mmCIF file of C-alpha atoms in Angstrom:
data_model
loop_
_atom_site.group_PDB
_atom_site.id
_atom_site.type_symbol
_atom_site.label_atom_id
_atom_site.label_comp_id
_atom_site.label_asym_id
_atom_site.label_seq_id
_atom_site.Cartn_x
_atom_site.Cartn_y
_atom_site.Cartn_z
ATOM 1 C CA MET A 1 -22.593 48.162 39.593
ATOM 2 C CA VAL A 2 -21.058 50.001 42.120
ATOM 3 C CA THR A 3 -20.302 53.704 42.207
ATOM 4 C CA LYS A 4 -16.812 55.836 43.225
ATOM 5 C CA SER A 5 -19.235 57.957 45.339
ATOM 6 C CA THR A 6 -20.531 54.569 47.086
ATOM 7 C CA LEU A 7 -17.461 53.648 48.078
ATOM 8 C CA ILE A 8 -15.825 56.841 49.416
ATOM 9 C CA LYS A 9 -19.071 57.408 51.528
ATOM 10 C CA LYS A 10 -18.377 53.841 53.044
ATOM 11 C CA LEU A 11 -14.326 55.147 53.430
ATOM 12 C CA ALA A 12 -15.288 58.698 55.378
ATOM 13 C CA GLY A 13 -13.346 59.133 58.145
ATOM 14 C CA THR A 14 -10.400 56.662 56.804
ATOM 15 C CA GLU A 15 -6.685 58.276 56.409
ATOM 16 C CA PRO A 16 -6.758 60.017 53.260
ATOM 17 C CA ALA A 17 -3.323 61.041 53.021
ATOM 18 C CA PRO A 18 -0.524 60.090 50.197
ATOM 19 C CA SER A 19 2.686 58.535 51.287
ATOM 20 C CA VAL A 20 5.466 59.661 48.759
ATOM 21 C CA VAL A 21 8.283 56.876 48.816
ATOM 22 C CA LYS A 22 11.062 59.424 48.613
ATOM 23 C CA ASP A 23 13.282 61.422 46.460
ATOM 24 C CA GLN A 24 15.855 59.516 44.675
ATOM 25 C CA GLN A 25 13.723 56.088 45.379
ATOM 26 C CA ASN A 26 14.705 52.835 43.822
ATOM 27 C CA VAL A 27 12.840 49.835 42.775
ATOM 28 C CA ASN A 28 13.116 47.909 45.964
ATOM 29 C CA ASP A 29 12.111 51.358 48.005
ATOM 30 C CA ILE A 30 8.744 51.497 46.018
ATOM 31 C CA ILE A 31 8.276 47.817 46.412
ATOM 32 C CA LYS A 32 8.781 48.130 50.210
ATOM 33 C CA GLN A 33 6.320 51.196 50.147
ATOM 34 C CA MET A 34 3.711 49.368 48.404
ATOM 35 C CA THR A 35 3.908 46.376 50.622
ATOM 36 C CA ALA A 36 3.588 48.638 54.041
ATOM 37 C CA LYS A 37 0.560 50.343 52.267
ATOM 38 C CA HIS A 38 -0.831 47.672 51.297
ATOM 39 C CA LEU A 39 -0.566 46.550 55.315
ATOM 40 C CA LYS A 40 -1.627 50.066 56.582
ATOM 41 C CA THR A 41 -4.838 50.035 54.295
ATOM 42 C CA GLU A 42 -6.258 46.458 54.774
ATOM 43 C CA GLY A 43 -8.956 48.084 57.268
ATOM 44 C CA ASP A 44 -10.222 50.615 54.806
ATOM 45 C CA TYR A 45 -11.076 47.352 52.090
ATOM 46 C CA ASP A 46 -12.515 45.454 54.749
ATOM 47 C CA LEU A 47 -15.132 48.344 54.356
ATOM 48 C CA ILE A 48 -15.617 47.879 51.090
ATOM 49 C CA TYR A 49 -14.861 44.538 49.284
ATOM 50 C CA GLN A 50 -18.145 43.305 49.468
ATOM 51 C CA TYR A 51 -19.437 45.874 46.707
ATOM 52 C CA PHE A 52 -17.263 43.378 44.565
ATOM 53 C CA GLU A 53 -18.039 40.218 45.431
ATOM 54 C CA GLY A 54 -20.446 37.551 43.493
ATOM 55 C CA GLY A 55 -20.217 35.051 40.732
ATOM 56 C CA SER A 56 -16.976 33.425 39.670
ATOM 57 C CA LEU A 57 -13.491 34.130 40.760
ATOM 58 C CA ARG A 58 -12.851 35.679 37.162
ATOM 59 C CA ASP A 59 -15.975 37.798 37.487
ATOM 60 C CA ILE A 60 -14.843 39.291 40.543
ATOM 61 C CA CYS A 61 -11.535 40.409 38.823
ATOM 62 C CA GLU A 62 -13.158 41.408 36.109
ATOM 63 C CA ARG A 63 -15.183 43.589 37.800
ATOM 64 C CA LEU A 64 -12.486 44.976 39.825
ATOM 65 C CA PHE A 65 -10.799 46.020 36.553
ATOM 66 C CA ASP A 66 -13.720 47.492 34.888
ATOM 67 C CA PHE A 67 -14.481 49.691 38.394
ATOM 68 C CA CYS A 68 -10.810 50.787 37.670
ATOM 69 C CA ILE A 69 -11.226 51.772 33.978
ATOM 70 C CA ASP A 70 -14.479 53.446 34.662
ATOM 71 C CA ASN A 71 -13.753 55.010 37.901
ATOM 72 C CA ILE A 72 -9.770 55.908 37.627
ATOM 73 C CA GLU A 73 -8.222 57.847 35.185
ATOM 74 C CA LEU A 74 -4.837 56.470 34.229
ATOM 75 C CA LYS A 75 -2.117 59.282 35.385
ATOM 76 C CA THR A 76 1.670 58.457 35.680
ATOM 77 C CA ASP A 77 3.827 59.753 38.982
ATOM 78 C CA SER A 78 6.405 61.844 37.764
ATOM 79 C CA GLU A 79 10.097 59.925 38.267
ATOM 80 C CA LYS A 80 11.104 62.345 40.920
ATOM 81 C CA LYS A 81 7.957 61.528 43.224
ATOM 82 C CA GLN A 82 6.376 58.091 43.543
ATOM 83 C CA PHE A 83 3.226 57.947 45.206
ATOM 84 C CA THR A 84 1.158 55.070 46.868
ATOM 85 C CA SER A 85 -2.048 55.893 48.260
ATOM 86 C CA SER A 86 -5.428 54.856 50.429
ATOM 87 C CA PRO A 87 -8.254 54.030 48.686
ATOM 88 C CA ILE A 88 -10.186 57.106 50.010
ATOM 89 C CA THR A 89 -7.278 59.100 48.010
ATOM 90 C CA ILE A 90 -7.553 57.153 45.038
ATOM 91 C CA LEU A 91 -11.127 57.335 44.869
ATOM 92 C CA SER A 92 -11.178 61.104 45.501
ATOM 93 C CA ARG A 93 -8.492 62.102 43.584
ATOM 94 C CA GLY A 94 -9.889 60.111 40.689
ATOM 95 C CA THR A 95 -6.414 59.083 39.052
ATOM 96 C CA SER A 96 -4.370 56.844 39.310
ATOM 97 C CA ASP A 97 -1.002 54.772 38.178
ATOM 98 C CA CYS A 98 -0.055 51.329 38.072
ATOM 99 C CA LYS A 99 0.752 51.611 41.561
ATOM 100 C CA CYS A 100 -2.530 52.448 43.315
ATOM 101 C CA TYR A 101 -4.310 50.557 40.695
ATOM 102 C CA ALA A 102 -2.592 47.259 42.107
ATOM 103 C CA LEU A 103 -3.024 48.503 45.754
ATOM 104 C CA PHE A 104 -6.475 49.042 44.976
ATOM 105 C CA VAL A 105 -7.313 45.780 43.481
ATOM 106 C CA ALA A 106 -5.149 43.550 45.872
ATOM 107 C CA GLY A 107 -6.688 45.540 48.691
ATOM 108 C CA VAL A 108 -10.088 44.337 47.607
ATOM 109 C CA LEU A 109 -8.779 40.957 46.616
ATOM 110 C CA ASP A 110 -7.085 40.138 50.161
ATOM 111 C CA ALA A 111 -9.860 41.422 52.014
ATOM 112 C CA MET A 112 -12.204 39.069 50.322
ATOM 113 C CA LYS A 113 -9.247 36.487 51.507
ATOM 114 C CA ARG A 114 -9.436 37.805 55.057
ATOM 115 C CA ALA A 115 -13.522 37.370 54.871
ATOM 116 C CA GLY A 116 -13.027 33.851 54.005
ATOM 117 C CA ALA A 117 -12.592 33.575 49.853
ATOM 118 C CA SER A 118 -10.034 30.905 50.415
ATOM 119 C CA ASP A 119 -9.413 30.499 46.517
ATOM 120 C CA ILE A 120 -8.098 33.845 46.211
ATOM 121 C CA ASP A 121 -4.332 33.940 45.727
ATOM 122 C CA TRP A 122 -2.922 37.077 44.504
ATOM 123 C CA CYS A 123 0.568 39.169 44.182
ATOM 124 C CA PHE A 124 1.663 42.266 43.056
ATOM 125 C CA ARG A 125 4.008 41.531 40.070
ATOM 126 C CA PHE A 126 6.538 43.943 39.369
ATOM 127 C CA ALA A 127 7.521 43.652 35.522
ATOM 128 C CA SER A 128 10.647 44.512 33.412
ATOM 129 C CA TYR A 129 9.671 45.068 29.513
ATOM 130 C CA ASN A 130 13.344 45.888 28.702
ATOM 131 C CA LEU A 131 15.829 43.111 28.153
ATOM 132 C CA PHE A 132 18.763 44.542 29.508
ATOM 133 C CA ASP A 133 17.115 46.333 32.961
ATOM 134 C CA LEU A 134 16.323 43.845 35.759
ATOM 135 C CA ASP A 135 14.399 46.908 37.515
ATOM 136 C CA PRO A 136 10.982 46.263 36.878
ATOM 137 C CA HIS A 137 9.143 49.561 35.664
ATOM 138 C CA HIS A 138 5.480 48.812 36.281
ATOM 139 C CA VAL A 139 3.305 46.288 38.417
ATOM 140 C CA PHE A 140 -0.207 45.049 37.991
ATOM 141 C CA VAL A 141 -1.636 41.854 40.257
ATOM 142 C CA VAL A 142 -1.756 38.570 39.119
ATOM 143 C CA VAL A 143 -4.362 36.190 40.982
ATOM 144 C CA ASN A 144 -4.098 32.465 41.131
ATOM 145 C CA LYS A 145 -0.792 32.367 39.054
ATOM 146 C CA LYS A 146 -0.531 28.678 39.373
ATOM 147 C CA THR A 147 -4.433 27.875 38.032
ATOM 148 C CA ASP A 148 -6.177 30.349 37.025
ATOM 149 C CA ASP A 149 -3.236 33.018 36.079
ATOM 150 C CA ILE A 150 -5.823 36.222 35.677
ATOM 151 C CA TRP A 151 -3.980 39.472 35.085
ATOM 152 C CA ILE A 152 -5.567 42.484 36.658
ATOM 153 C CA ASP A 153 -3.765 45.280 34.809
ATOM 154 C CA PRO A 154 -6.137 48.528 34.052
ATOM 155 C CA VAL A 155 -3.389 50.276 32.186
ATOM 156 C CA LEU A 156 -3.358 48.251 29.608
ATOM 157 C CA GLY A 157 -7.102 48.741 29.210
ATOM 158 C CA THR A 158 -8.118 44.968 28.372
ATOM 159 C CA PHE A 159 -8.938 42.506 31.043
ATOM 160 C CA ASP A 160 -6.257 39.413 31.715
ATOM 161 C CA TYR A 161 -4.429 40.938 28.975
ATOM 162 C CA HIS A 162 -0.969 38.802 28.984
ATOM 163 C CA TYR A 163 1.530 41.418 27.729
ATOM 164 C CA GLY A 164 4.544 40.015 27.648
ATOM 165 C CA TYR A 165 8.106 41.243 29.645
ATOM 166 C CA TRP A 166 11.413 40.147 30.461
ATOM 167 C CA HIS A 167 11.995 40.284 33.983
ATOM 168 C CA LYS A 168 9.551 40.032 37.104
ATOM 169 C CA ARG A 169 9.479 40.100 40.739
ATOM 170 C CA ASP A 170 6.392 38.447 42.316
ATOM 171 C CA ARG A 171 5.702 40.284 46.137
ATOM 172 C CA ARG A 172 3.057 39.595 48.518
ATOM 173 C CA PRO A 173 3.075 41.687 51.521
ATOM 174 C CA GLN A 174 3.692 38.696 53.840
ATOM 175 C CA ASP A 175 6.748 37.806 52.029
ATOM 176 C CA LYS A 176 8.489 41.313 52.452
#
C-alpha cells in the first residue's frame, strides 16, 4: 500500500498553493473553481496515479477511497472561505473537505484514463440533500455511472455507499 509520504516525495516541486474560491461565492463559483483546479493539476496526478493501479476498476476505486480515509482527515471549510487544493497541498496538510477529496480521487482516475485506461468514465456529482434547495452543498466522484455506478465519497466513511439526495448536478471538467 502506498504511503502519503511516498506521494509527497513524488510531488516535490509541484505547486503547493491552495485556491480560495472567493468571498461571497456561490455554488456555480465552486463548480467552476473545482473544474479549473482539476485541469491545472493534471500533470501532478500524472506523477502519482500508478501507485493506485492494479486489479479491477472497483479495486482501484476502493483503494483510492481507503487511501483518503486512512491519510486525509475530514475537515470542512468555513462558509466564508472555500478552498480547492493541489495534491501536494492536500497530502501535506493532511486534511480535506468533500471538494478536495473529490479533486484527489478524480485527479488520479483522470490520470489513469490519460495513460490509457479507457474503461474509466467519471464525474463530479454535486448533490443537495434538501428537498427545497436545488443548490448542492456536497460533492463526490461517481465512476461509470451508466454501468458500474461506483460512488467514491470518503466523507461517508463507507465505500460505494449510495446515500440518497434530492437534486444533483454531474460535471466533468470538459463539460464546463
